[in-house]
Tab-separated table of C-alpha atoms in Angstrom:
chain	number	residue	atom	x	y	z
A	631	MET	CA	-41.365	5.848	44.397
A	632	ILE	CA	-42.825	4.085	47.453
A	633	PRO	CA	-40.203	1.871	49.150
A	634	ILE	CA	-41.124	-1.814	49.361
A	635	LEU	CA	-40.261	-3.506	52.689
A	636	GLY	CA	-38.257	-0.434	53.549
A	637	ILE	CA	-36.073	-0.566	50.322
A	638	SER	CA	-36.222	1.998	47.494
A	639	ILE	CA	-36.693	0.513	44.185
A	640	TRP	CA	-34.066	2.908	42.859
A	641	ALA	CA	-31.490	1.577	45.298
A	642	VAL	CA	-32.044	-2.023	44.034
A	643	ALA	CA	-31.830	-0.702	40.491
A	644	LYS	CA	-28.548	1.084	41.279
A	645	GLY	CA	-27.222	-2.161	42.747
A	646	PHE	CA	-28.029	-4.028	39.516
A	647	ILE	CA	-26.648	-1.394	37.274
A	648	LEU	CA	-23.365	-1.378	39.337
A	649	VAL	CA	-23.130	-5.118	39.112
A	650	ALA	CA	-23.720	-5.018	35.300
A	651	PHE	CA	-20.984	-2.264	34.829
A	652	PHE	CA	-18.698	-4.354	37.026
A	653	LEU	CA	-19.080	-7.337	34.735
A	654	TYR	CA	-18.528	-5.251	31.845
A	655	ILE	CA	-15.151	-4.140	33.381
A	656	ILE	CA	-14.318	-7.875	33.576
A	657	PHE	CA	-15.330	-8.199	29.996
A	658	SER	CA	-13.100	-5.358	28.823
A	659	PHE	CA	-10.184	-6.800	30.789
A	660	VAL	CA	-10.742	-10.132	28.807
A	661	VAL	CA	-10.580	-8.045	25.583
A	662	VAL	CA	-7.097	-6.616	26.676
A	663	ARG	CA	-5.844	-10.010	27.516
A	664	GLN	CA	-7.195	-11.627	24.313
A	665	ILE	CA	-5.621	-8.985	22.245
A	666	GLN	CA	-2.243	-9.504	23.985
A	667	LEU	CA	-2.502	-13.230	23.335
A	668	MET	CA	-3.648	-12.768	19.621
A	669	THR	CA	-0.727	-10.422	19.106
A	670	GLU	CA	1.633	-13.316	20.154
A	671	THR	CA	-0.358	-15.629	17.784
A	672	LEU	CA	-0.399	-13.268	14.719
A	673	GLU	CA	1.688	-10.128	13.933
A	674	VAL	CA	0.432	-7.950	11.085
A	675	GLY	CA	1.842	-4.565	12.190
A	676	PHE	CA	-1.404	-3.254	13.834
A	677	GLU	CA	-0.704	-4.485	17.253
A	678	THR	CA	0.177	-1.261	18.949
A	679	GLN	CA	-3.055	0.472	17.683
A	680	LEU	CA	-5.176	-2.520	18.823
A	681	LYS	CA	-3.586	-2.518	22.313
A	682	ILE	CA	-4.215	1.214	22.780
A	683	LEU	CA	-7.848	0.576	21.509
A	684	SER	CA	-8.261	-2.048	24.191
A	685	TYR	CA	-6.729	-0.150	26.968
A	686	LEU	CA	-9.115	2.937	25.912
A	687	HIS	CA	-12.095	0.483	26.073
A	688	LEU	CA	-11.140	-0.660	29.514
A	689	ALA	CA	-10.663	2.980	30.744
A	690	PHE	CA	-14.061	3.904	29.223
A	691	ALA	CA	-15.619	0.812	31.154
A	692	ILE	CA	-14.036	2.039	34.495
A	693	LEU	CA	-15.031	5.537	33.898
A	694	VAL	CA	-18.827	4.585	33.329
A	695	PHE	CA	-18.744	2.349	36.465
A	696	LEU	CA	-17.318	5.325	38.438
A	697	ALA	CA	-19.921	7.644	36.926
A	698	ALA	CA	-22.717	5.370	37.858
A	699	LEU	CA	-21.308	5.092	41.352
A	700	ILE	CA	-21.359	8.788	41.788
A	701	VAL	CA	-24.269	9.967	39.647
A	702	LEU	CA	-26.861	7.290	40.959
B	241	MET	CA	21.497	-34.258	-6.594
B	242	PRO	CA	22.840	-30.634	-6.531
B	243	ASP	CA	20.546	-27.774	-7.293
B	244	ILE	CA	21.016	-26.388	-10.626
B	245	PHE	CA	18.506	-23.645	-10.499
B	246	ILE	CA	16.563	-22.208	-7.715
B	247	ASN	CA	14.124	-19.335	-8.061
B	248	PRO	CA	15.667	-16.287	-6.419
B	249	PRO	CA	13.396	-14.628	-3.967
B	250	PRO	CA	11.785	-11.462	-5.392
B	251	SER	CA	13.557	-8.339	-4.949
B	252	PRO	CA	11.800	-5.582	-2.896
B	253	LYS	CA	11.012	-3.728	-6.004
B	254	GLU	CA	9.430	-6.772	-7.844
B	255	LYS	CA	7.584	-7.468	-4.763
B	256	HIS	CA	6.142	-4.050	-4.482
B	257	ARG	CA	5.073	-4.308	-8.110
B	258	ALA	CA	3.224	-7.663	-7.566
B	259	SER	CA	-0.435	-7.458	-7.977
B	260	GLY	CA	-2.156	-7.552	-4.516
B	261	HIS	CA	0.810	-6.576	-2.558
B	262	SER	CA	-0.145	-4.113	0.183
B	263	HIS	CA	1.233	-2.360	3.219
B	264	ASN	CA	-2.022	-1.905	4.838
B	265	PRO	CA	-2.378	-4.193	7.934
B	266	LEU	CA	-6.197	-4.069	7.577
B	267	THR	CA	-6.156	-5.385	3.892
B	268	ALA	CA	-8.266	-8.654	3.104
B	269	TYR	CA	-5.885	-9.747	0.452
B	270	CYS	CA	-1.969	-9.321	0.577
B	271	TYR	CA	0.366	-11.124	-1.676
B	272	LEU	CA	3.919	-11.422	-0.089
B	273	PRO	CA	3.029	-9.409	3.014
B	274	ASP	CA	5.971	-7.663	4.670
B	275	LYS	CA	5.326	-7.613	8.435
B	276	VAL	CA	3.173	-10.878	8.888
B	277	ASN	CA	4.417	-13.181	11.498
B	278	PHE	CA	2.709	-16.044	13.422
B	279	GLU	CA	3.367	-18.141	16.472
B	280	THR	CA	4.292	-21.273	14.753
B	281	ARG	CA	6.294	-20.004	11.725
B	282	GLU	CA	9.583	-21.606	11.058
B	283	SER	CA	12.518	-19.242	10.586
B	284	GLU	CA	12.832	-19.752	6.885
B	285	GLU	CA	9.149	-20.093	6.086
B	286	LYS	CA	7.849	-17.346	3.832
B	287	VAL	CA	4.358	-15.996	4.025
B	288	VAL	CA	3.054	-15.902	0.504
B	289	LEU	CA	-0.652	-14.845	1.128
B	290	LEU	CA	-2.591	-13.218	3.915
B	291	LEU	CA	-6.327	-13.471	3.545
B	292	ARG	CA	-9.348	-12.278	5.530
B	293	GLN	CA	-13.050	-12.018	4.727
B	294	HIS	CA	-13.827	-9.353	2.171
B	295	PRO	CA	-14.649	-5.944	3.940
B	296	ILE	CA	-17.916	-5.708	2.211
B	297	THR	CA	-19.046	-8.651	4.523
B	298	LEU	CA	-18.699	-6.022	7.412
B	299	VAL	CA	-21.297	-3.640	5.783
B	300	PRO	CA	-24.346	-4.939	7.611
B	301	LYS	CA	-22.619	-4.992	11.013
B	302	ALA	CA	-21.252	-1.584	10.396
B	303	LEU	CA	-24.833	-0.357	9.552
B	304	MET	CA	-26.134	-1.917	12.721
B	305	ALA	CA	-23.374	-0.109	14.790
B	306	VAL	CA	-24.409	3.238	13.031
B	307	LEU	CA	-27.904	2.661	14.036
B	308	MET	CA	-26.959	1.720	17.564
B	309	ILE	CA	-24.949	4.867	17.766
B	310	LEU	CA	-27.655	7.037	16.421
B	311	ALA	CA	-30.391	5.280	18.433
B	312	PRO	CA	-30.309	7.498	21.717
B	313	SER	CA	-30.535	10.718	19.710
B	314	ILE	CA	-33.342	9.359	17.458
B	315	LEU	CA	-35.286	7.845	20.358
B	316	SER	CA	-34.920	11.164	22.487
B	317	VAL	CA	-37.901	12.331	20.379
B	318	PHE	CA	-40.152	9.689	22.097
B	319	PRO	CA	-40.309	9.747	25.908
B	320	ILE	CA	-39.279	6.108	26.348
B	321	LEU	CA	-37.021	6.720	29.309
B	322	SER	CA	-39.241	9.545	30.846
B	323	PHE	CA	-40.411	7.379	33.755
B	324	LEU	CA	-36.651	7.233	34.992
B	325	PRO	CA	-35.102	9.861	37.107
B	326	ALA	CA	-32.652	12.068	35.162
B	327	ASN	CA	-29.513	10.448	36.637
B	328	PHE	CA	-30.824	6.984	35.793
B	329	GLN	CA	-31.648	8.098	32.159
B	330	LEU	CA	-27.917	9.406	31.752
B	331	ILE	CA	-26.507	5.976	33.034
B	332	VAL	CA	-28.942	4.008	30.744
B	333	VAL	CA	-27.684	6.077	27.693
B	334	LEU	CA	-23.983	5.452	28.847
B	335	GLY	CA	-24.752	1.651	29.215
B	336	TRP	CA	-26.187	1.581	25.812
B	337	TYR	CA	-22.951	3.088	24.390
B	338	LEU	CA	-20.909	0.544	26.364
B	339	ILE	CA	-22.993	-2.264	24.673
B	340	THR	CA	-22.533	-0.570	21.260
B	341	THR	CA	-18.742	-0.387	21.775
B	342	ALA	CA	-18.646	-4.091	22.865
B	343	LEU	CA	-20.509	-5.138	19.736
B	344	ILE	CA	-18.394	-2.940	17.446
B	345	LEU	CA	-15.022	-4.237	19.078
B	346	GLU	CA	-16.161	-7.985	19.105
B	347	ASN	CA	-17.120	-7.670	15.257
B	348	PHE	CA	-13.966	-5.897	14.442
B	349	LEU	CA	-11.659	-8.259	16.326
B	350	THR	CA	-13.538	-11.425	14.855
B	351	TRP	CA	-13.009	-10.055	11.379
B	352	PHE	CA	-9.345	-8.822	12.024
B	353	TYR	CA	-8.065	-12.174	13.639
B	354	ASN	CA	-10.093	-14.576	11.303
B	355	VAL	CA	-6.953	-14.908	9.163
B	356	TYR	CA	-6.126	-17.465	6.417
B	357	LEU	CA	-2.296	-17.641	5.658
B	358	VAL	CA	-0.632	-19.422	2.806
B	359	THR	CA	3.068	-19.891	3.310
B	360	ASP	CA	5.558	-21.650	0.955
B	361	GLU	CA	5.300	-24.804	3.238
B	362	ARG	CA	1.685	-24.911	4.540
B	363	ILE	CA	-1.783	-23.307	4.827
B	364	VAL	CA	-2.669	-21.898	8.197
B	365	ASP	CA	-6.248	-21.126	9.377
B	366	ILE	CA	-6.582	-18.959	12.283
B	367	ASP	CA	-10.152	-19.004	13.584
B	368	PHE	CA	-11.146	-16.371	16.174
B	369	TYR	CA	-14.761	-17.296	16.980
B	370	ASN	CA	-15.312	-14.879	19.828
B	371	LEU	CA	-13.442	-13.248	22.646
B	372	ILE	CA	-12.877	-16.591	24.498
B	373	TYR	CA	-12.473	-19.086	21.800
B	374	LYS	CA	-9.835	-19.278	19.101
B	375	GLU	CA	-8.687	-22.298	16.771
B	376	VAL	CA	-5.507	-22.559	14.781
B	377	SER	CA	-5.051	-25.381	12.294
B	378	ASP	CA	-2.563	-25.844	9.643
B	379	ALA	CA	-1.726	-28.418	6.895
B	380	ASN	CA	1.367	-28.952	4.679
B	381	ILE	CA	1.034	-27.871	1.038
B	382	ASP	CA	1.993	-31.426	-0.127
B	383	LYS	CA	-0.986	-32.796	1.906
B	384	ILE	CA	-3.370	-30.740	-0.269
B	385	GLN	CA	-5.495	-32.977	-2.459
B	386	ASP	CA	-8.070	-30.704	-3.949
B	387	VAL	CA	-8.797	-27.025	-4.185
B	388	THR	CA	-12.162	-25.779	-5.174
B	389	TYR	CA	-13.443	-22.334	-5.221
B	390	LYS	CA	-16.849	-20.944	-5.569
B	391	MET	CA	-18.353	-17.620	-6.380
B	392	GLY	CA	-22.110	-17.021	-6.561
B	393	GLY	CA	-24.511	-14.320	-6.136
B	394	VAL	CA	-24.638	-10.511	-7.341
B	395	VAL	CA	-22.572	-9.055	-4.614
B	396	ARG	CA	-19.916	-11.770	-4.708
B	397	THR	CA	-19.473	-11.246	-8.387
B	398	VAL	CA	-19.461	-7.519	-8.333
B	399	PHE	CA	-16.864	-7.407	-5.409
B	400	ASN	CA	-14.924	-10.387	-6.793
B	401	TYR	CA	-14.946	-12.617	-3.509
B	402	GLY	CA	-15.895	-16.128	-2.717
B	403	ASP	CA	-15.171	-19.438	-0.790
B	404	ILE	CA	-12.250	-21.608	-1.292
B	405	LEU	CA	-12.573	-25.282	-0.115
B	406	ILE	CA	-9.143	-27.147	0.415
B	407	GLN	CA	-9.314	-30.865	0.935
B	408	THR	CA	-6.148	-32.318	2.648
B	409	ALA	CA	-4.785	-35.604	3.785
B	410	SER	CA	-3.867	-34.152	7.042
B	411	GLU	CA	-5.677	-34.363	10.313
B	412	VAL	CA	-7.945	-31.433	9.422
B	413	PRO	CA	-9.532	-32.770	6.353
B	414	ASN	CA	-11.150	-29.681	5.033
B	415	PHE	CA	-9.958	-26.002	5.165
B	416	GLU	CA	-12.575	-23.386	4.260
B	417	PHE	CA	-11.478	-19.864	3.220
B	418	LEU	CA	-14.727	-18.092	3.556
B	419	ALA	CA	-15.573	-14.925	1.553
B	420	VAL	CA	-11.951	-14.127	0.576
B	421	PRO	CA	-11.094	-11.709	-2.164
B	422	ARG	CA	-9.897	-12.931	-5.658
B	423	PRO	CA	-10.607	-16.684	-5.029
B	424	ASP	CA	-9.269	-17.531	-8.581
B	425	LYS	CA	-5.869	-15.881	-7.780
B	426	VAL	CA	-5.772	-17.771	-4.480
B	427	ALA	CA	-6.482	-21.033	-6.185
B	428	THR	CA	-3.725	-20.247	-8.678
B	429	VAL	CA	-1.151	-19.478	-5.948
B	430	LEU	CA	-2.036	-22.674	-4.228
B	431	GLN	CA	-1.622	-24.592	-7.532
B	432	ASP	CA	1.765	-23.010	-8.175
B	433	LEU	CA	2.970	-23.773	-4.632
B	434	ARG	CA	1.875	-27.446	-4.982
B	435	ILE	CA	3.684	-27.644	-8.207
B	436	GLU	CA	6.768	-26.095	-6.594
B	437	GLU	CA	6.521	-28.628	-3.683
B	438	GLU	CA	6.132	-31.601	-6.003
B	439	GLN	CA	9.168	-30.306	-7.895
B	440	GLU	CA	11.157	-30.080	-4.529
B	441	LYS	CA	10.185	-33.532	-3.715
B	442	LEU	CA	11.367	-34.927	-7.111
B	443	GLU	CA	14.736	-33.099	-6.756
B	444	GLY	CA	14.989	-34.031	-3.167
B	445	ARG	CA	15.367	-30.661	-2.006
B	446	LEU	CA	14.234	-29.690	1.554
B	447	ARG	CA	12.973	-26.298	0.647
């Protein structure tokens, strides 16, 4: 791809993708926090599984961010 | 006036035989749930009903999720992403799965935490609109003025679920229990609790 003003379009795309994935990490952190708060509001005996799910989701988001950082 | 007769609480055996009693935390209708507790519950308050939207309401969302999961494999037949370098293609697919995960998680949490509770003292409506906004409202049983339930349509009749509209004299005038299973039973339970509450008032009992 031809660089515009000396900047490769793929470098710009990489920047946008990394910002998007970083925002997703923040979103998954909000999910973790919200599940913690909802657990205090309501207990039905499924809290541990939900908390594990939210942490796995956060880990997945971080892994994808790192993968993008390395692969791109 | 001294209490002459007070209904004894149901024994564990009786409770487990009661219609609608379940130990599944993902159930949409549970009569006398075992492990349910909520933030503002008083120590002697007993949860009589736990309600959520009928699981059938999740089917369109589940189908959408399945389509989204399968989309990258189906679309791999068509060279949509071929203009991208291989490493970008991989990251785009990973990003797609992230979006899919977020959608599934948000839909599940919205369903799971949108709970309607009926206790022996009040009704509690926990609304979890999305990941950053929730609303909890409650009204005492003796404030209930009118209970209406409606069931309409083929799917609702087949799967026996409907909406319950509760009009109250409290700060929140209307409570809507939407798409809950067995609306007729819920209305009956509410009616029984109202009668019990009236009785308690007449007898001057606190609980």
